Short mmCIF file of C-alpha atoms in Angstrom, two decimals:
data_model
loop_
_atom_site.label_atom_id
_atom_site.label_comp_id
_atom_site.label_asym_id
_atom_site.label_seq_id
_atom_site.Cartn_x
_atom_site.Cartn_y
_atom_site.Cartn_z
CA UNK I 1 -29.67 -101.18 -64.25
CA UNK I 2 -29.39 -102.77 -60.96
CA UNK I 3 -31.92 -104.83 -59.60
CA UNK I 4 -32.37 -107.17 -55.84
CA UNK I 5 -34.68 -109.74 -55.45
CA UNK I 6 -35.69 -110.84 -52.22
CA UNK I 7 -35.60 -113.86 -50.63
CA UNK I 8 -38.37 -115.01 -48.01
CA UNK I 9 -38.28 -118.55 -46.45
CA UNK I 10 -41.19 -119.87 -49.04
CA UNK I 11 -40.10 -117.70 -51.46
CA UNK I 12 -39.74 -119.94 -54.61
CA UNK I 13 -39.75 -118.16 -57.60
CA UNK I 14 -36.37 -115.87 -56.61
CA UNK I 15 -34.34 -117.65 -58.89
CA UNK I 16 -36.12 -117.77 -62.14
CA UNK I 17 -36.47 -113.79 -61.45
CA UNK I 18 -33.10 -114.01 -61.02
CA UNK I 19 -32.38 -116.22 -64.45
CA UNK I 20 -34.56 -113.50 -65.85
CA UNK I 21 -33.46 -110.32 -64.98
CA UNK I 22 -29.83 -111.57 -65.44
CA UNK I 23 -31.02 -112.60 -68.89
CA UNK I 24 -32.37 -109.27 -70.40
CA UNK I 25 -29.04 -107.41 -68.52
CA UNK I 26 -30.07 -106.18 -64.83
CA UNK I 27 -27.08 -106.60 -62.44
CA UNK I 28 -29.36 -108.63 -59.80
CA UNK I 29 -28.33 -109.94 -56.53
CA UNK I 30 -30.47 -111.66 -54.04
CA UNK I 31 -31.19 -110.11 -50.94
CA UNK I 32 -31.99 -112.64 -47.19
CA UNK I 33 -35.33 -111.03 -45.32
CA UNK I 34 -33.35 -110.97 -42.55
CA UNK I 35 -30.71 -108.13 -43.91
CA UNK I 36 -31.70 -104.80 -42.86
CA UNK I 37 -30.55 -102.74 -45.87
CA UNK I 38 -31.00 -103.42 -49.51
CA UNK I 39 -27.41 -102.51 -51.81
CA UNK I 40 -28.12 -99.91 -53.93
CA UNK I 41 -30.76 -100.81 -56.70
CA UNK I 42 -32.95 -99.32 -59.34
CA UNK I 43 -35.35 -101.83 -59.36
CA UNK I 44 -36.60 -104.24 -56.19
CA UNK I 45 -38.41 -107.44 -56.83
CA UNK I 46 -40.41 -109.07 -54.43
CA UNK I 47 -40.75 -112.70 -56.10
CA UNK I 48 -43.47 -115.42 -56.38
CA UNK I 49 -43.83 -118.30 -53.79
CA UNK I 50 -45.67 -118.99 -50.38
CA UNK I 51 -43.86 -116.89 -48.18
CA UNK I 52 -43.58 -118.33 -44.21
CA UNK I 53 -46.13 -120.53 -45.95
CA UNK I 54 -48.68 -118.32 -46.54
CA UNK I 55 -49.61 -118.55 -42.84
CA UNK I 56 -52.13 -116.30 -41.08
CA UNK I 57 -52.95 -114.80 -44.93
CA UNK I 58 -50.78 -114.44 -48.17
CA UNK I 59 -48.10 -112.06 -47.40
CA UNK I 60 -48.81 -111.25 -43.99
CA UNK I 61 -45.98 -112.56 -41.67
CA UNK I 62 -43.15 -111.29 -44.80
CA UNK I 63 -44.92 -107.60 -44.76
CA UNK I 64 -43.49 -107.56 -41.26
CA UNK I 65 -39.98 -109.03 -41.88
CA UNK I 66 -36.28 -106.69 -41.05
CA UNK I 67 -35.90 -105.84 -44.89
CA UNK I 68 -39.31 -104.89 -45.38
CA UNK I 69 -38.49 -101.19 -43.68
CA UNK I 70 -35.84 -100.63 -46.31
CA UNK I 71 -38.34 -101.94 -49.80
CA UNK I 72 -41.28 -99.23 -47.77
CA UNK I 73 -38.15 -96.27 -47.95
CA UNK I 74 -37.47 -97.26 -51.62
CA UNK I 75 -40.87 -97.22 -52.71
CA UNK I 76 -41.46 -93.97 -50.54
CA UNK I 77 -38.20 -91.99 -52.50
CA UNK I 78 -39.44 -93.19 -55.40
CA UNK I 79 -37.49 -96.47 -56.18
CA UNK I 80 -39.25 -99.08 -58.72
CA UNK I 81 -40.88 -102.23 -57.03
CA UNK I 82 -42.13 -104.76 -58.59
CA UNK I 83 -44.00 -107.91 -56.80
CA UNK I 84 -45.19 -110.80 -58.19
CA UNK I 85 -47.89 -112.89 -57.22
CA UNK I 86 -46.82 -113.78 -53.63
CA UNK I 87 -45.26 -110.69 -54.24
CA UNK I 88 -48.10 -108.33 -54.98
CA UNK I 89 -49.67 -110.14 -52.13
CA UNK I 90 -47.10 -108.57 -49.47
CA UNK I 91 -47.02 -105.58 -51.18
CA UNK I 92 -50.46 -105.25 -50.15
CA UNK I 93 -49.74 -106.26 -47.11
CA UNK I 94 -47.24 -103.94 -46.41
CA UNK I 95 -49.92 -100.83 -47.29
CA UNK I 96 -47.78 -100.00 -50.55
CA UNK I 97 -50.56 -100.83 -52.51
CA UNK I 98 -54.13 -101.28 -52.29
CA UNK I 99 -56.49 -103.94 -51.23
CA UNK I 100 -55.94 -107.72 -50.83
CA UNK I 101 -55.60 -110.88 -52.56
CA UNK I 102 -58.57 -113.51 -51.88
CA UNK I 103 -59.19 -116.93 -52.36
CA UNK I 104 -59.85 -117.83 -56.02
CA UNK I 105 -63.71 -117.82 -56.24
CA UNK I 106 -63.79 -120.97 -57.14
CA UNK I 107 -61.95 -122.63 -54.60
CA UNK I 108 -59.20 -123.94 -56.94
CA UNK I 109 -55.39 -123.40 -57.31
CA UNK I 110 -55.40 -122.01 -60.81
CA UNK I 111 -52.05 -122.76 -63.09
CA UNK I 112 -52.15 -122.06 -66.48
CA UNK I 113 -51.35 -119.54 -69.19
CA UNK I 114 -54.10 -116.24 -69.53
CA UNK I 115 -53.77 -112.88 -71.61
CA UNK I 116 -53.66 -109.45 -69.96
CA UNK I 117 -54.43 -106.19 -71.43
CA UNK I 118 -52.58 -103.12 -70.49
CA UNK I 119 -54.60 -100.21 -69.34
CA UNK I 120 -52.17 -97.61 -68.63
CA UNK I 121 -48.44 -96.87 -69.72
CA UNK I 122 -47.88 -93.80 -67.95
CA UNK I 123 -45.22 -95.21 -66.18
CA UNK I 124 -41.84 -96.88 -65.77
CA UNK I 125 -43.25 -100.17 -66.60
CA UNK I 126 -45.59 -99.94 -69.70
CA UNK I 127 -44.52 -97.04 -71.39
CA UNK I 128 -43.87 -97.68 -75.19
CA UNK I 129 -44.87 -101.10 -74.90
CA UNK I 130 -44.99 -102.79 -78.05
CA UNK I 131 -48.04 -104.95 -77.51
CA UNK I 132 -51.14 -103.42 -75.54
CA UNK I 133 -51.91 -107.21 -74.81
CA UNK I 134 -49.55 -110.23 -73.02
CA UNK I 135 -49.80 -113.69 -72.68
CA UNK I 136 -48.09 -114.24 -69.38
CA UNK I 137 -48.86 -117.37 -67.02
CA UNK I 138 -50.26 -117.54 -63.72
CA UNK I 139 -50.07 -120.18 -60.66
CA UNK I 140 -52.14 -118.84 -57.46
CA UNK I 141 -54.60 -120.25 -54.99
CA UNK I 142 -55.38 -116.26 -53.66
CA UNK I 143 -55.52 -114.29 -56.53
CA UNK I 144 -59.24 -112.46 -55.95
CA UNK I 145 -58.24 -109.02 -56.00
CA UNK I 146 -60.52 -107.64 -53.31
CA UNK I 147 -60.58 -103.48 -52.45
CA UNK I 148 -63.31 -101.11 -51.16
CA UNK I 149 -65.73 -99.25 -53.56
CA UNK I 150 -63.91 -95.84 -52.71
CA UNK I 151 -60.79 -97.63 -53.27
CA UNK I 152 -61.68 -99.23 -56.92
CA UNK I 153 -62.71 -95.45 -57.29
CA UNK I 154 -59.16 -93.79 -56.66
CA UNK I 155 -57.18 -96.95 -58.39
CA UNK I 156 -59.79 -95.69 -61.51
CA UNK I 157 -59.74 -92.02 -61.59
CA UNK I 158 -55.99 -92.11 -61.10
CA UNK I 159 -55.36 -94.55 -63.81
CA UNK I 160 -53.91 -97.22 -61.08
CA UNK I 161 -55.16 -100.43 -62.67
CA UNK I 162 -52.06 -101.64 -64.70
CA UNK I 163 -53.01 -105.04 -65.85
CA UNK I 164 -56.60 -106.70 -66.15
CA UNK I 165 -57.39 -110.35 -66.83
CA UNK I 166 -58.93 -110.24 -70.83
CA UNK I 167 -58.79 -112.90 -74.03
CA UNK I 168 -56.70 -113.22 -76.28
CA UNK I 169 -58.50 -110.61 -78.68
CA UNK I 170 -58.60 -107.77 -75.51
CA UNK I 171 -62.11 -108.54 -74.36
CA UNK I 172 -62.27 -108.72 -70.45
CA UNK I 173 -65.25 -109.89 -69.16
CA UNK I 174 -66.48 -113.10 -66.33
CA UNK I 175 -65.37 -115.57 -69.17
CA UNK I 176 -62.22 -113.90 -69.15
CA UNK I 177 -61.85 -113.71 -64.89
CA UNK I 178 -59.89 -116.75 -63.69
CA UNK I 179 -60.37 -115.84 -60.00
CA UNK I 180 -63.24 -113.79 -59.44
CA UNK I 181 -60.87 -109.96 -58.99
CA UNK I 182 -62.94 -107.41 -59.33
CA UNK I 183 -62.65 -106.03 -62.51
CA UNK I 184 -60.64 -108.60 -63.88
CA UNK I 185 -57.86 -107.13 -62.11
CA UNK I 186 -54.74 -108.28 -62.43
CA UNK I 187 -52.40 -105.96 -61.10
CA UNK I 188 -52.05 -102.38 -59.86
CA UNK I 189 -50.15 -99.45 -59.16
CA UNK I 190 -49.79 -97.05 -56.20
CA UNK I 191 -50.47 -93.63 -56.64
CA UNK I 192 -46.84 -92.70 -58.53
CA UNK I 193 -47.22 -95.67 -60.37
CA UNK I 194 -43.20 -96.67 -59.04
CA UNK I 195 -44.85 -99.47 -57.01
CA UNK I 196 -46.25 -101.95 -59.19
CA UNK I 197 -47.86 -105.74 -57.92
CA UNK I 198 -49.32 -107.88 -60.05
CA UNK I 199 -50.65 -111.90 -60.29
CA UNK I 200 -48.91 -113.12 -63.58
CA UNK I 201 -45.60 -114.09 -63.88
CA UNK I 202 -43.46 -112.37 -66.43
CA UNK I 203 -40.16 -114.42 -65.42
CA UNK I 204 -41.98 -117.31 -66.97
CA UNK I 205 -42.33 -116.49 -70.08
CA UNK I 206 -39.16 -115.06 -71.57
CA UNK I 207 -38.47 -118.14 -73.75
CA UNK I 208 -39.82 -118.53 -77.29
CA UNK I 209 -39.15 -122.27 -77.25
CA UNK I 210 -40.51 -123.33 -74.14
CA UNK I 211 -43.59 -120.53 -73.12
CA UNK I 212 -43.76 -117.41 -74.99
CA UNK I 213 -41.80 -114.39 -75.09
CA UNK I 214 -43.98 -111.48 -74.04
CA UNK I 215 -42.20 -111.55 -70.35
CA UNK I 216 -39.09 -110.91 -72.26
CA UNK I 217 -41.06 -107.62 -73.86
CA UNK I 218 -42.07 -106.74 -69.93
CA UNK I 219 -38.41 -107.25 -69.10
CA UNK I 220 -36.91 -105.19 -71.85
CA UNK I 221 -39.52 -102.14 -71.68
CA UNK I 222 -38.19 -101.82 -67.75
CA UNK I 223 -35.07 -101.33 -69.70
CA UNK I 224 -35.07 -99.21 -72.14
CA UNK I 225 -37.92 -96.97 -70.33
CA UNK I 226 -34.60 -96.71 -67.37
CA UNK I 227 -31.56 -95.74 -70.19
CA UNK K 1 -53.41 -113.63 -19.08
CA UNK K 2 -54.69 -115.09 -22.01
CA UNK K 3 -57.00 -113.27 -24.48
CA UNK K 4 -58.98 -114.41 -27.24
CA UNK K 5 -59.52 -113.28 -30.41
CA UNK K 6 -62.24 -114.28 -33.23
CA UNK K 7 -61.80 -112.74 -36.56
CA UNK K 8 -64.27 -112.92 -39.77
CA UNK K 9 -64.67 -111.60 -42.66
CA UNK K 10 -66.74 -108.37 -43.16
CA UNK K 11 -70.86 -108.53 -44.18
CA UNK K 12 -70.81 -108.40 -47.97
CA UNK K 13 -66.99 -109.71 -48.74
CA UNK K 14 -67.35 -113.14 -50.41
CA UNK K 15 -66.18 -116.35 -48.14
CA UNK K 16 -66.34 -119.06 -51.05
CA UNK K 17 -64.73 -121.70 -48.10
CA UNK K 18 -67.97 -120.84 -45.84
CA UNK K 19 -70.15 -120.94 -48.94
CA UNK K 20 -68.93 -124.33 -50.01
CA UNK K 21 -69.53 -125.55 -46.22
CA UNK K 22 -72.56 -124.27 -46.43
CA UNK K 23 -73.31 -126.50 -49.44
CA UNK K 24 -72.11 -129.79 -48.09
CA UNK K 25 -73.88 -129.24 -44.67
CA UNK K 26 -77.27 -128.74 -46.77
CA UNK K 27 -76.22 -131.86 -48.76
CA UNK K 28 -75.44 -133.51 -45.86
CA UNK K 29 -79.52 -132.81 -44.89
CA UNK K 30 -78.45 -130.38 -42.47
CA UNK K 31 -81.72 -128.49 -44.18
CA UNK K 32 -82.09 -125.72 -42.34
CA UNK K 33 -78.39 -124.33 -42.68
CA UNK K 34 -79.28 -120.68 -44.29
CA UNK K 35 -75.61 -119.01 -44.36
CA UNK K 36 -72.06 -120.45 -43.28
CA UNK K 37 -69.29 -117.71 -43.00
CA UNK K 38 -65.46 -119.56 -41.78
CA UNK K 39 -63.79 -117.22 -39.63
CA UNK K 40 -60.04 -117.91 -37.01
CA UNK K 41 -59.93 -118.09 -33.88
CA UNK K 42 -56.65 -117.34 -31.69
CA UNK K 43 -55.54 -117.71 -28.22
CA UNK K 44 -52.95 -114.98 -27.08
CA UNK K 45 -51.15 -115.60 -23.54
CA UNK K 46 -49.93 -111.65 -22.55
CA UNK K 47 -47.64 -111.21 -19.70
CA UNK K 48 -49.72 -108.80 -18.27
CA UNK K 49 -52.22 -108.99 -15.28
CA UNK K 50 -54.06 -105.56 -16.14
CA UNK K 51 -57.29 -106.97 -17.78
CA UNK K 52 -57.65 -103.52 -19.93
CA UNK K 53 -54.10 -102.96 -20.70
CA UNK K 54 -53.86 -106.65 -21.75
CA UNK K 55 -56.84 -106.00 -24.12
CA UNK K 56 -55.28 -102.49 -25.93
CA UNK K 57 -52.33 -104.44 -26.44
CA UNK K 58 -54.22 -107.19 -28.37
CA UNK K 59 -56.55 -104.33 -29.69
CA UNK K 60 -52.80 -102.69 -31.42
CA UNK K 61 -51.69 -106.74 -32.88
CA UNK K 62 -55.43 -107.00 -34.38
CA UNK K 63 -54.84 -104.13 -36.13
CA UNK K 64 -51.51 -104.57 -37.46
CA UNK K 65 -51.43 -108.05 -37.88
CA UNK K 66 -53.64 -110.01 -36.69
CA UNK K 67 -56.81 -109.03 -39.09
CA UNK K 68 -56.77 -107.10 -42.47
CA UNK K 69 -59.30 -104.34 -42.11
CA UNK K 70 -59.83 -104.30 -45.73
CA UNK K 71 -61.85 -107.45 -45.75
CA UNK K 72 -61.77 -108.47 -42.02
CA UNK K 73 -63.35 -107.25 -38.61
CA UNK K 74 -62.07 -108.62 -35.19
CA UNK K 75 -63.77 -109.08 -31.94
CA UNK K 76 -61.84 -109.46 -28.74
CA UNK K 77 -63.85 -111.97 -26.58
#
């Protein structure tokens, strides 16, 4: 399976995606913003950092970049991609998916590990997951997923919500909420579920010795879901 | 020609930056502070001398860059 991350000027988790995907046996290559064509790939990643440093809002300026023409005619014919965190934030951004990422509610750049719970695996992604929870880690300042009430309505009648914020048990609730999204979301699909954006960071947890290994389970279900 | 260009966020979308403002200036004694929402402000010099055609232009960047209509409006001042 081949796979392209992208690199934005800010962009600064590129390379463990890269360690990652190279890990669990993608053929990745990295990919400048300022290339106007993407080589053929199954999978694009947009990766975690503070794009053009976050200016104006998360995501804005790199929704707008040369590449970004070629990741909106991928995701149109159907092509997998995947952002995360800063990611997910352009991806919003761009209009691929839904809504926006706020400031935390709380004002405070949150870093730490959390558990998700997997609501739907009707899709590339998910499907025949092992686990229907994760423990993945998160490091964001503008994480408060934000959308309108007729929006939260679509992303729930047409099973959009991929990942919410929960314990380690499954429960989701405030206590569970780092950041204030609205129900504990944590990422989200559009509507063919091939576009997929989410807060957490899989990449960082694909080691048993030094985080966890459920990114490696999130890594290898792309895989074996694509043979 | 330059035109100006406040954006905020939308009634009912939380601002926890203006909120925590809000806080300090009533702990501050500014008492009678009720609501603080935080907002930007930008300054855009068009070549252009047409008044209304420099204004639709700004009107099109607002909209596709400038201000996310999901949480924000704009006001061209």
């Amino acid at each position: 399976m081949k796979s392209s991350v992208i690199i934005f000027p800010g962009s600064n988790c590129d390379r463990d995606m890269d360690v990652a995907l190279k890990k669990f046996g993608f053929k990745n290559q990295m990919v400048w913003h300022n290339d106007q064509s993407i080589p053929k790939s199954d999978l694009i990643v947009l990766p975690g950092g503070f794009s053009y440093g976050d200016y104006l809002r998360c995501g804005s300026i790199a929704s707008k970049s040369k590449i970004i023409k070629s990741v909106i005619d991928f995701a149109n014919s159907g092509g997998l991609v995947l952002g995360i965190c800063n990611g997910f934030q352009i991806l919003t951004e761009t209009g691929l998916l839904n809504g926006i990422l706020q400031q935390n509610k709380f004002l405070n750049f949150i870093c730490s590990n959390i558990f998700v719970k997997v609501k739907d695996k009707q899709n590339k992604y998910f499907k025949d997951l092992k686990k229907n929870v994760l423990e993945l880690h998160i490091a964001h300042n503008e994480g408060n997923y934000f959308c309108s009430d007729d929006e939260l309505k679509s992303l729930e009648d047409n099973n959009q919500i991929a990942v919410t914020y929960c314990g380690e048990d499954g429960t989701e609730n405030e206590t569970t909420n780092p950041n204030g999204a609205i129900k504990n979301i944590a990422g989200i699909f559009n509507k063919n579920k091939n576009v997929l954006g989410m807060m957490p960071h899989p990449e960082r947890m694909i080691d048993k010795y030094l985080s966890g290994e459920d990114g490696s389970l999130f890594f290898k279900n792309i895989l074996d879901n694509f043979k | 020609m330059k035109i100006k260009v406040i954006v905020t966020l939308k009634n009912g979308v939380l601002d926890p930056q203006g909120k925590a403002i809000l806080q300090t200036l009533n702990g501050m004694n500014f008492r009678n502070v009720e609501d603080v929402r935080q907002g930007k402000y930008f300054e855009i010099e068009v070549k252009e001398k047409d008044e209304k055609k420099a204004k639709s232009l700004v009107d099109d960047m607002c909209k596709k860059l400038l201000a996310n209509l999901v949480i924000e409006d704009y006001k061209i001042v």
